Coordinates of C-alpha atoms and ligand atoms in Angstrom, one line a residue:
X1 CA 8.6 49.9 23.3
X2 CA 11.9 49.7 22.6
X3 CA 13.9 48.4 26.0
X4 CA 17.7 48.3 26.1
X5 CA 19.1 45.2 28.5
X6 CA 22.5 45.1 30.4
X7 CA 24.1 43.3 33.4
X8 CA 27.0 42.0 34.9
X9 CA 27.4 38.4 35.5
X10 CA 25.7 38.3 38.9
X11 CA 22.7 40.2 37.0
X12 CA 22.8 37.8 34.1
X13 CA 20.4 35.4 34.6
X14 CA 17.4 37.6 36.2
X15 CA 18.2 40.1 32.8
X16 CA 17.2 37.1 30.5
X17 CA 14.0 36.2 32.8
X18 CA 13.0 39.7 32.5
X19 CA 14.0 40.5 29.1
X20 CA 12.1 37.0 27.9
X21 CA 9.3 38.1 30.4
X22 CA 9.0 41.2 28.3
X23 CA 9.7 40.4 24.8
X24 CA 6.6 38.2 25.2
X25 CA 4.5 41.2 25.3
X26 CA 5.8 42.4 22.3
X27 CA 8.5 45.1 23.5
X28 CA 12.0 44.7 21.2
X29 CA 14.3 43.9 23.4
X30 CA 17.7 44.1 22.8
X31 CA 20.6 42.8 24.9
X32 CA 24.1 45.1 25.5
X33 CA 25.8 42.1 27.4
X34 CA 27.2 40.9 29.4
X35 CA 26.6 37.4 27.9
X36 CA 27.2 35.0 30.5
X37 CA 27.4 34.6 33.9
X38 CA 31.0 32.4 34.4
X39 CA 33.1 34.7 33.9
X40 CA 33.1 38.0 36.6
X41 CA 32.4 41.3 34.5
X42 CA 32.2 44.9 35.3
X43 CA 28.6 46.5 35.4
X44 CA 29.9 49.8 34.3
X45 CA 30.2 48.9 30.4
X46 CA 26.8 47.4 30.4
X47 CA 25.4 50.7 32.1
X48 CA 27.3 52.8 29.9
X49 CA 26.4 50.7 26.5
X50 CA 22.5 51.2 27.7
X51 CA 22.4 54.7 28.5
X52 CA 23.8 55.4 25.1
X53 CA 21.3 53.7 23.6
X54 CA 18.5 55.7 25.8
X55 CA 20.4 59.0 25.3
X56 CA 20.9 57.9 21.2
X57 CA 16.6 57.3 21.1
X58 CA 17.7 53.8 19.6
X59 CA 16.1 52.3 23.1
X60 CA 12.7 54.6 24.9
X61 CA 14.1 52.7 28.3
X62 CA 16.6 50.9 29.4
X63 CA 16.9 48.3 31.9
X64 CA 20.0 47.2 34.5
X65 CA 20.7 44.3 37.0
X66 CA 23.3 43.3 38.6
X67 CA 23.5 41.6 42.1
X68 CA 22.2 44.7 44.5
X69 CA 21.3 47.2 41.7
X70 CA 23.4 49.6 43.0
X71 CA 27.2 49.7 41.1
X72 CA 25.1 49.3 38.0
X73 CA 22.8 51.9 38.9
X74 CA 25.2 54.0 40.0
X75 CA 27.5 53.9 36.6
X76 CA 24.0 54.5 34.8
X77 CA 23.6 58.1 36.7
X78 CA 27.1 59.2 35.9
X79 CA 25.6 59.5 32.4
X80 CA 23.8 63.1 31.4
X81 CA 20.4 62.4 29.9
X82 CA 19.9 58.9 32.9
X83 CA 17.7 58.9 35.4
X84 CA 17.6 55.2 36.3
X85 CA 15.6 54.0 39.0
X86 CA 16.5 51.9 41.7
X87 CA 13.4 49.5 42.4
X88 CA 13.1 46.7 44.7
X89 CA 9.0 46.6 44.3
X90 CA 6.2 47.7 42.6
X91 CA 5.6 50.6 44.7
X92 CA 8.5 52.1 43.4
X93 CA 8.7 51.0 40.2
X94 CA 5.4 53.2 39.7
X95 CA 6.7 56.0 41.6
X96 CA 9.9 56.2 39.5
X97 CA 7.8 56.8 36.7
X98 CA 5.1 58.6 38.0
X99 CA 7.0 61.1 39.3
X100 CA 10.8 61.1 38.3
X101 CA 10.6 59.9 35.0
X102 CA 12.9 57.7 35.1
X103 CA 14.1 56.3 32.0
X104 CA 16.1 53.2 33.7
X105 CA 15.3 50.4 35.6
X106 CA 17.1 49.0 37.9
X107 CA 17.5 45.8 39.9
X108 CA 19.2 43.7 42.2
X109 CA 19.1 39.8 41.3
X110 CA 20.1 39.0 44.8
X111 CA 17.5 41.1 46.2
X112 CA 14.4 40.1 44.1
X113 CA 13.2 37.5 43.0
X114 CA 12.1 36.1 39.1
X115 CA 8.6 37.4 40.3
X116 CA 9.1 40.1 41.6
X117 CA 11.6 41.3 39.4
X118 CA 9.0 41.0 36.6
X119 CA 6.2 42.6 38.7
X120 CA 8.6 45.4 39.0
X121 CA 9.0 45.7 34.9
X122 CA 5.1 45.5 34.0
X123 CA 4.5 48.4 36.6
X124 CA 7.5 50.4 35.8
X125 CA 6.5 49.9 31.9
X126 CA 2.5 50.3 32.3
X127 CA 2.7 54.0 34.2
X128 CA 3.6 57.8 32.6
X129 CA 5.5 60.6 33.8
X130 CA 2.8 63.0 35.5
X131 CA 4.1 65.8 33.0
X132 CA 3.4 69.4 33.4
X133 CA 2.7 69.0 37.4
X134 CA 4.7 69.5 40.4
X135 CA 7.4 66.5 39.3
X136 CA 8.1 68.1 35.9
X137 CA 9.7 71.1 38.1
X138 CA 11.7 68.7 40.1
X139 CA 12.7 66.7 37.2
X140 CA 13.7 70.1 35.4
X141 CA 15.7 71.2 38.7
X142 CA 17.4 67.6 38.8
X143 CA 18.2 67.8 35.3
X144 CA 19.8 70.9 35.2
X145 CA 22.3 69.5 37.8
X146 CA 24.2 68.2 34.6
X147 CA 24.6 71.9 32.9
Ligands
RB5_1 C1 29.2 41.5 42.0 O1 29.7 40.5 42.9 C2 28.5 42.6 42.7 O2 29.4 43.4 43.4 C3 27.7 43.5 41.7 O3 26.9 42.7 41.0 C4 26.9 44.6 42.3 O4 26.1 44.1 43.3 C5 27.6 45.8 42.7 O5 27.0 46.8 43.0

Protein backbone atom coordinates (compact mmCIF):
# COMPACT_ATOMS: atom_id res chain seq x y z
CA UNK A 1 0.00 0.00 0.00
CA UNK A 2 0.79 3.28 -0.55
CA UNK A 3 0.85 5.15 3.22
CA UNK A 4 1.32 8.97 3.39
CA UNK A 5 3.34 10.02 6.83
CA UNK A 6 3.06 13.41 8.75
CA UNK A 7 3.74 14.86 12.16
CA UNK A 8 4.63 17.70 14.16
CA UNK A 9 7.79 17.69 16.13
CA UNK A 10 6.39 16.08 19.24
CA UNK A 11 5.06 13.29 16.69
CA UNK A 12 8.36 13.11 14.92
CA UNK A 13 10.20 10.43 16.20
CA UNK A 14 7.27 7.68 16.77
CA UNK A 15 6.33 8.72 12.76
CA UNK A 16 9.83 7.42 11.68
CA UNK A 17 9.54 4.14 14.06
CA UNK A 18 6.32 3.45 12.43
CA UNK A 19 7.01 4.50 9.00
CA UNK A 20 10.44 2.27 9.15
CA UNK A 21 8.17 -0.35 11.01
CA UNK A 22 6.13 -0.37 7.84
CA UNK A 23 8.23 0.18 4.99
CA UNK A 24 9.80 -3.14 6.14
CA UNK A 25 6.85 -4.87 5.01
CA UNK A 26 6.95 -3.58 1.76
CA UNK A 27 4.29 -0.55 1.94
CA UNK A 28 5.87 2.81 0.09
CA UNK A 29 6.04 5.04 2.53
CA UNK A 30 6.37 8.51 1.93
CA UNK A 31 7.03 11.24 4.47
CA UNK A 32 5.08 14.99 4.20
CA UNK A 33 7.28 16.42 7.18
CA UNK A 34 7.75 17.69 9.47
CA UNK A 35 11.50 16.68 9.44
CA UNK A 36 12.79 17.09 12.77
CA UNK A 37 11.86 17.30 16.02
CA UNK A 38 14.02 20.66 17.43
CA UNK A 39 12.37 22.97 16.20
CA UNK A 40 8.32 23.33 17.45
CA UNK A 41 5.97 22.93 14.18
CA UNK A 42 2.37 23.14 13.61
CA UNK A 43 0.45 19.70 12.90
CA UNK A 44 -2.05 21.36 10.76
CA UNK A 45 0.35 21.48 7.51
CA UNK A 46 1.41 18.00 7.98
CA UNK A 47 -2.43 16.90 8.20
CA UNK A 48 -3.38 18.99 5.45
CA UNK A 49 -0.27 17.86 3.10
CA UNK A 50 -1.50 14.08 3.88
CA UNK A 51 -5.06 14.28 3.27
CA UNK A 52 -4.31 15.71 -0.05
CA UNK A 53 -2.37 13.00 -0.88
CA UNK A 54 -5.31 10.53 0.38
CA UNK A 55 -8.00 12.70 -1.29
CA UNK A 56 -5.37 13.03 -4.65
CA UNK A 57 -5.21 8.73 -4.66
CA UNK A 58 -1.32 9.37 -4.66
CA UNK A 59 -1.39 7.73 -0.94
CA UNK A 60 -4.57 4.62 -0.27
CA UNK A 61 -4.01 5.89 3.71
CA UNK A 62 -2.48 8.11 5.44
CA UNK A 63 -0.97 8.24 8.70
CA UNK A 64 -0.70 11.19 11.61
CA UNK A 65 1.14 11.65 15.09
CA UNK A 66 1.66 14.21 17.00
CA UNK A 67 1.98 14.28 20.89
CA UNK A 68 -1.91 13.30 21.89
CA UNK A 69 -3.29 12.59 18.32
CA UNK A 70 -5.73 14.93 18.69
CA UNK A 71 -4.72 18.68 17.01
CA UNK A 72 -3.45 16.57 14.16
CA UNK A 73 -6.38 14.56 13.97
CA UNK A 74 -8.49 17.12 14.33
CA UNK A 75 -6.92 19.41 11.22
CA UNK A 76 -7.13 15.92 9.29
CA UNK A 77 -11.20 15.91 9.68
CA UNK A 78 -11.52 19.49 8.65
CA UNK A 79 -10.69 17.99 5.18
CA UNK A 80 -13.75 16.62 2.81
CA UNK A 81 -12.88 13.11 1.65
CA UNK A 82 -10.86 12.29 5.76
CA UNK A 83 -11.99 10.17 8.00
CA UNK A 84 -8.93 9.71 10.19
CA UNK A 85 -9.03 7.63 13.16
CA UNK A 86 -8.09 8.31 16.38
CA UNK A 87 -6.44 4.98 17.92
CA UNK A 88 -4.80 4.45 21.10
CA UNK A 89 -4.89 0.35 20.69
CA UNK A 90 -5.51 -2.31 18.61
CA UNK A 91 -9.06 -2.57 19.42
CA UNK A 92 -9.68 0.45 17.75
CA UNK A 93 -7.49 0.48 15.21
CA UNK A 94 -9.62 -2.61 13.75
CA UNK A 95 -12.73 -1.06 14.53
CA UNK A 96 -11.86 2.12 12.59
CA UNK A 97 -11.58 0.13 9.75
CA UNK A 98 -13.90 -2.44 10.17
CA UNK A 99 -16.56 -0.20 10.48
CA UNK A 100 -15.80 3.56 9.71
CA UNK A 101 -13.50 3.13 7.03
CA UNK A 102 -11.26 5.26 8.04
CA UNK A 103 -8.64 6.23 5.74
CA UNK A 104 -6.29 7.91 8.49
CA UNK A 105 -4.51 6.85 11.32
CA UNK A 106 -3.87 8.61 14.00
CA UNK A 107 -1.63 8.68 17.10
CA UNK A 108 -0.41 10.22 20.06
CA UNK A 109 3.46 9.72 20.71
CA UNK A 110 2.93 10.67 24.31
CA UNK A 111 0.30 8.30 24.74
CA UNK A 112 1.73 5.11 23.09
CA UNK A 113 4.37 3.56 23.06
CA UNK A 114 6.99 2.28 19.86
CA UNK A 115 5.07 -0.98 20.40
CA UNK A 116 2.05 -0.28 20.62
CA UNK A 117 2.09 2.30 18.21
CA UNK A 118 3.16 -0.28 15.69
CA UNK A 119 0.65 -2.93 16.90
CA UNK A 120 -1.86 -0.24 16.23
CA UNK A 121 -0.53 0.17 12.33
CA UNK A 122 -0.39 -3.73 11.46
CA UNK A 123 -4.06 -4.08 12.71
CA UNK A 124 -5.34 -0.84 11.28
CA UNK A 125 -3.53 -1.92 7.83
CA UNK A 126 -4.40 -5.85 8.01
CA UNK A 127 -8.54 -5.31 8.33
CA UNK A 128 -11.30 -4.04 5.47
CA UNK A 129 -14.11 -1.89 5.54
CA UNK A 130 -17.23 -4.26 6.14
CA UNK A 131 -18.76 -2.74 2.86
CA UNK A 132 -22.34 -3.02 1.78
CA UNK A 133 -23.53 -3.73 5.64
CA UNK A 134 -24.93 -1.68 8.25
CA UNK A 135 -21.46 0.69 8.42
CA UNK A 136 -21.64 1.50 4.76
CA UNK A 137 -25.00 3.43 5.64
CA UNK A 138 -23.38 5.18 8.44
CA UNK A 139 -20.33 5.94 6.55
CA UNK A 140 -22.68 7.24 3.66
CA UNK A 141 -24.79 9.43 6.30
CA UNK A 142 -21.35 10.74 7.80
CA UNK A 143 -20.10 11.57 4.57
CA UNK A 144 -22.78 13.43 3.30
CA UNK A 145 -22.21 15.86 6.31
CA UNK A 146 -19.60 17.49 3.96
CA UNK A 147 -22.33 18.27 0.94
C1 LIG B 1 2.68 19.93 20.95
O1 LIG B 1 3.24 20.32 22.16
C2 LIG B 1 1.30 19.34 21.19
O2 LIG B 1 0.42 20.32 21.58
C3 LIG B 1 0.81 18.65 19.94
O3 LIG B 1 1.73 17.70 19.52
C4 LIG B 1 -0.51 17.92 20.04
O4 LIG B 1 -0.53 17.09 21.17
C5 LIG B 1 -1.73 18.75 19.95
O5 LIG B 1 -2.84 18.26 19.83
Amino acid sequence: MKIAFGSDHAGFRLKKTVMEHLAAQGHLCTDCGTDTDDTPASYVPAAVQVADKVNRKEADFGVLVCGTGLGISISANKIDGIRAALCTNEYMARMARQHNDANVLAMGARVVGTGVACAIADAFFGEAFEAGGRHQVRVNELMDLEK
